[in-house]
Coordinates of C-alpha atoms and ligand atoms in Angstrom, one line a residue:
X5 CA -39.3 -13.5 -12.7
X6 CA -35.6 -14.1 -12.3
X7 CA -33.1 -12.8 -14.9
X8 CA -29.3 -12.9 -15.0
X9 CA -27.8 -9.9 -13.0
X10 CA -26.1 -8.5 -16.1
X11 CA -29.4 -8.3 -18.0
X12 CA -31.1 -6.8 -14.9
X13 CA -28.4 -4.1 -14.6
X14 CA -28.6 -3.3 -18.3
X15 CA -32.4 -3.0 -18.1
X16 CA -32.1 -0.7 -15.1
X17 CA -29.5 1.5 -16.8
X18 CA -31.6 1.8 -19.9
X19 CA -34.7 2.6 -17.8
X20 CA -32.8 5.3 -15.8
X21 CA -31.0 6.8 -18.8
X22 CA -27.5 8.2 -19.1
X23 CA -28.0 11.4 -17.2
X24 CA -29.8 10.1 -14.2
X25 CA -28.9 11.2 -10.6
X26 CA -29.6 8.4 -8.1
X27 CA -30.6 8.9 -4.5
X28 CA -29.9 6.3 -1.8
X29 CA -30.7 6.1 1.9
X30 CA -27.2 5.9 3.4
X31 CA -24.0 5.4 1.5
X32 CA -23.9 1.7 0.7
X33 CA -26.0 1.1 -2.4
X34 CA -24.3 3.0 -5.2
X35 CA -20.9 1.6 -4.4
X36 CA -22.3 -1.9 -4.5
X37 CA -24.1 -1.1 -7.7
X38 CA -20.8 0.2 -9.3
X39 CA -18.9 -2.8 -8.1
X40 CA -21.5 -5.0 -9.8
X41 CA -21.2 -3.0 -13.0
X42 CA -17.4 -3.7 -13.0
X43 CA -17.9 -7.4 -12.3
X44 CA -20.3 -7.6 -15.2
X45 CA -18.2 -5.6 -17.6
X46 CA -20.6 -2.7 -17.8
X47 CA -19.9 1.0 -17.6
X48 CA -19.1 1.8 -13.9
X49 CA -18.8 5.5 -14.5
X50 CA -22.6 5.4 -14.5
X51 CA -24.3 6.9 -12.6
X52 CA -22.2 10.1 -12.6
X53 CA -24.2 11.6 -9.8
X54 CA -25.7 10.2 -6.7
X55 CA -26.8 11.5 -3.3
X56 CA -27.1 10.2 0.2
X57 CA -30.7 11.2 0.9
X58 CA -30.2 10.4 4.6
X59 CA -27.6 13.2 4.7
X60 CA -30.0 15.5 2.8
X61 CA -32.8 14.7 5.2
X62 CA -30.7 15.1 8.4
X63 CA -29.4 18.5 7.1
X64 CA -32.9 19.8 7.1
X65 CA -34.4 17.8 10.0
X66 CA -31.6 17.4 12.5
X67 CA -31.4 14.1 14.3
X68 CA -32.8 14.2 17.8
X69 CA -30.8 12.6 20.6
X70 CA -31.0 8.8 20.5
X71 CA -33.0 8.8 17.3
X72 CA -32.2 6.0 14.9
X73 CA -31.8 6.9 11.2
X74 CA -32.8 3.6 9.7
X75 CA -35.4 4.0 7.0
X76 CA -38.0 2.3 9.0
X77 CA -37.6 4.4 12.1
X78 CA -37.7 7.6 10.1
X79 CA -40.9 6.3 8.4
X80 CA -42.3 5.7 11.9
X81 CA -41.3 9.2 13.2
X82 CA -42.9 10.9 10.2
X83 CA -46.1 8.8 10.6
X84 CA -46.0 7.4 7.1
X85 CA -48.3 4.4 6.8
X86 CA -46.4 1.1 6.8
X87 CA -48.3 -0.8 4.2
X88 CA -45.3 -2.6 2.6
X89 CA -42.5 -4.7 3.9
X90 CA -39.0 -3.2 4.6
X91 CA -35.7 -4.4 3.3
X92 CA -37.2 -5.1 -0.1
X93 CA -35.6 -3.1 -2.8
X94 CA -38.7 -1.7 -4.5
X95 CA -40.6 -1.0 -1.2
X96 CA -37.5 0.7 0.4
X97 CA -37.2 2.8 -2.7
X98 CA -40.8 3.9 -2.4
X99 CA -40.5 4.6 1.3
X100 CA -37.4 6.7 0.6
X101 CA -39.4 8.7 -2.0
X102 CA -42.1 9.3 0.6
X103 CA -39.6 10.4 3.3
X104 CA -38.1 12.8 0.7
X105 CA -41.5 14.6 0.4
X106 CA -40.8 15.9 4.0
X107 CA -37.7 17.9 2.9
X108 CA -36.9 20.5 0.3
X109 CA -35.1 18.2 -2.0
X110 CA -34.1 20.8 -4.5
X111 CA -32.4 22.9 -1.8
X112 CA -30.9 19.7 -0.3
X113 CA -29.3 18.7 -3.6
X114 CA -28.0 22.2 -4.3
X115 CA -26.2 22.3 -1.0
X116 CA -25.0 18.7 -1.2
X117 CA -21.2 18.6 -0.7
X118 CA -18.9 16.8 -3.1
X119 CA -16.2 14.3 -1.9
X120 CA -13.7 17.0 -1.3
X121 CA -16.1 19.2 0.7
X122 CA -17.1 16.2 2.8
X123 CA -13.5 15.5 3.6
X124 CA -13.0 19.1 4.4
X125 CA -15.8 19.0 6.9
X126 CA -14.2 16.0 8.6
X127 CA -10.6 17.3 8.4
X128 CA -11.2 20.9 9.2
X129 CA -13.9 21.1 11.8
X130 CA -14.7 24.7 13.0
X131 CA -13.2 24.1 16.4
X132 CA -9.8 23.2 15.0
X133 CA -7.3 25.6 13.4
X134 CA -6.2 23.6 10.4
X135 CA -4.7 24.9 7.2
X136 CA -3.5 23.9 3.8
X137 CA -6.4 21.7 3.0
X138 CA -5.6 19.7 -0.2
X139 CA -7.6 16.9 -2.0
X140 CA -6.5 14.2 -4.5
X141 CA -9.0 12.0 -6.2
X142 CA -9.2 9.1 -8.6
X143 CA -6.9 6.7 -6.8
X144 CA -7.5 3.0 -7.2
X145 CA -4.9 2.2 -4.5
X146 CA -6.4 2.3 -1.1
X147 CA -3.0 2.6 0.5
X148 CA -1.7 5.4 -1.7
X149 CA -1.2 7.6 1.4
X150 CA 1.7 5.2 2.2
X151 CA 3.0 4.7 -1.3
X152 CA 2.6 8.2 -2.8
X153 CA 5.0 10.6 -1.1
X154 CA 3.2 13.7 -2.5
X155 CA 0.2 12.9 -0.4
X156 CA 2.2 13.0 2.8
X157 CA 4.6 15.9 2.1
X158 CA 2.9 18.7 3.9
X159 CA 4.0 22.3 4.0
X160 CA 4.4 24.5 7.1
X161 CA 1.0 26.1 7.9
X162 CA 2.9 29.4 8.6
X163 CA 5.6 29.9 6.0
X164 CA 4.5 27.3 3.4
X165 CA 8.0 25.7 3.3
X166 CA 8.2 21.9 3.0
X167 CA 8.2 20.4 6.5
X168 CA 10.5 17.7 7.7
X169 CA 8.4 14.6 8.2
X170 CA 8.6 12.4 11.3
X171 CA 12.2 10.9 11.3
X172 CA 10.7 7.4 12.1
X173 CA 8.2 7.8 9.3
X174 CA 5.5 7.0 11.8
X175 CA 1.9 7.5 10.9
X176 CA -0.8 6.6 13.4
X177 CA -4.1 5.3 12.2
X178 CA -7.3 6.6 13.6
X179 CA -10.2 4.4 12.6
X180 CA -10.3 3.1 9.1
X181 CA -9.9 6.3 7.2
X182 CA -7.7 8.7 9.1
X183 CA -3.9 8.9 9.5
X184 CA -1.8 11.5 11.3
X185 CA 1.8 12.3 12.0
X186 CA 3.9 15.2 13.2
X187 CA 6.0 17.3 10.8
X188 CA 8.4 20.0 11.6
X189 CA 9.3 23.4 10.1
X190 CA 12.9 24.5 10.9
X191 CA 11.6 28.0 11.6
X192 CA 8.1 27.5 13.0
X193 CA 8.3 24.2 14.9
X194 CA 6.0 21.2 14.8
X195 CA 2.7 20.8 13.0
X196 CA 0.4 17.9 13.0
X197 CA -0.4 16.4 9.5
X198 CA -3.8 15.0 9.2
X199 CA -5.0 12.7 6.3
X200 CA -8.3 11.2 5.4
X201 CA -9.6 9.1 2.7
X202 CA -13.0 8.2 1.3
X203 CA -14.3 5.9 -1.3
X204 CA -17.7 7.1 -2.2
X205 CA -18.2 5.2 -5.5
X206 CA -16.8 2.0 -4.0
X207 CA -14.1 2.0 -6.6
X208 CA -11.9 5.0 -6.3
X209 CA -10.2 6.7 -3.3
X210 CA -10.1 10.4 -2.6
X211 CA -7.4 11.6 -0.2
X212 CA -7.2 14.8 1.7
X213 CA -4.7 16.4 3.9
X214 CA -4.6 19.3 6.3
X215 CA -2.0 20.7 8.8
X216 CA -2.4 22.1 12.3
X217 CA 0.2 24.1 14.1
X218 CA 1.1 22.1 17.2
X219 CA 1.2 23.8 20.6
X220 CA 3.1 22.3 23.5
X221 CA 0.1 20.2 24.5
X222 CA -0.5 18.7 21.1
X223 CA 3.2 18.0 20.7
X224 CA 3.5 16.3 24.1
X225 CA 0.4 14.2 23.2
X226 CA 2.0 13.2 19.9
X227 CA 5.3 12.2 21.6
X228 CA 3.5 10.0 24.1
X229 CA 1.4 8.3 21.3
X230 CA 4.5 7.9 19.2
X231 CA 6.4 6.2 22.0
X232 CA 3.5 3.8 22.6
X233 CA 3.1 3.1 18.8
X234 CA 6.9 2.4 18.4
X235 CA 6.8 0.1 21.4
X236 CA 3.8 -1.8 20.0
X237 CA 5.7 -2.2 16.6
X238 CA 8.8 -3.4 18.4
X239 CA 6.9 -6.0 20.4
X240 CA 5.1 -7.1 17.2
X241 CA 8.5 -7.5 15.4
X242 CA 9.9 -9.5 18.4
X243 CA 6.8 -11.8 18.4
X244 CA 7.1 -12.4 14.6
X245 CA 10.8 -13.1 14.9
X246 CA 10.1 -15.6 17.8
X247 CA 7.4 -17.3 15.7
X248 CA 9.7 -17.5 12.7
X249 CA 12.4 -19.0 14.8
X250 CA 10.0 -21.6 16.3
X251 CA 8.9 -22.6 12.7
X252 CA 12.5 -23.1 11.6
X253 CA 13.2 -25.2 14.7
X254 CA 10.1 -27.3 14.2
X255 CA 10.9 -27.8 10.5
X256 CA 14.4 -29.0 11.5
X257 CA 13.0 -31.8 13.7
Ligands
ZN321 ZN1 7.5 27.5 8.7

């Protein structure tokens, strides 16, 4: 039976109740659910809690080398009988529940990191000496790290004084969710400023920042990267200017 999505969402919300915590295999489903709640004018603050069960599972049963973490391959590895189809919402939900019987779910949820803790794990790995970890959440703007100066204004990791940011205001992007630049304390020299963002509910961004005192090697690496980035930006500007000139000339014909 097919029903309009809004009606389906409302029925699902009523069935789950207001205090439910959802579990998903991976991190895609709840953001899409919340985006659909917004589009259908329903309460997108629901559900208030949700967990990536793949993460919970991996924490207790670490992934072996070359092992795929798709639901089907985990079902295979655990020897769960495959009686239903995959990639069907109800069947996948039931397979996920069966997979979760192989872990201590209570312990897994108790240890589950919030957004800030997840960003801390990424920004401050144990092999790096990073300080001054700070988190901001609830941003709708995915580019707030460019528009909101408070996010970028890092302090010196040694004395805590405001650092001088890169004079060219250059931030280099690493992947989709990481930015970095070099700041400088008058007294203690350069320190790398690292930023990360996440969007776990599919609607709001959380930003985090940490700083790392830069030794000669890190500073030299930054200078090299900066030179290349400025060169790329210069070439892009030249190309754009040439294109604009060509358009003007063509229009004049
Ligand atoms: Zn300092």
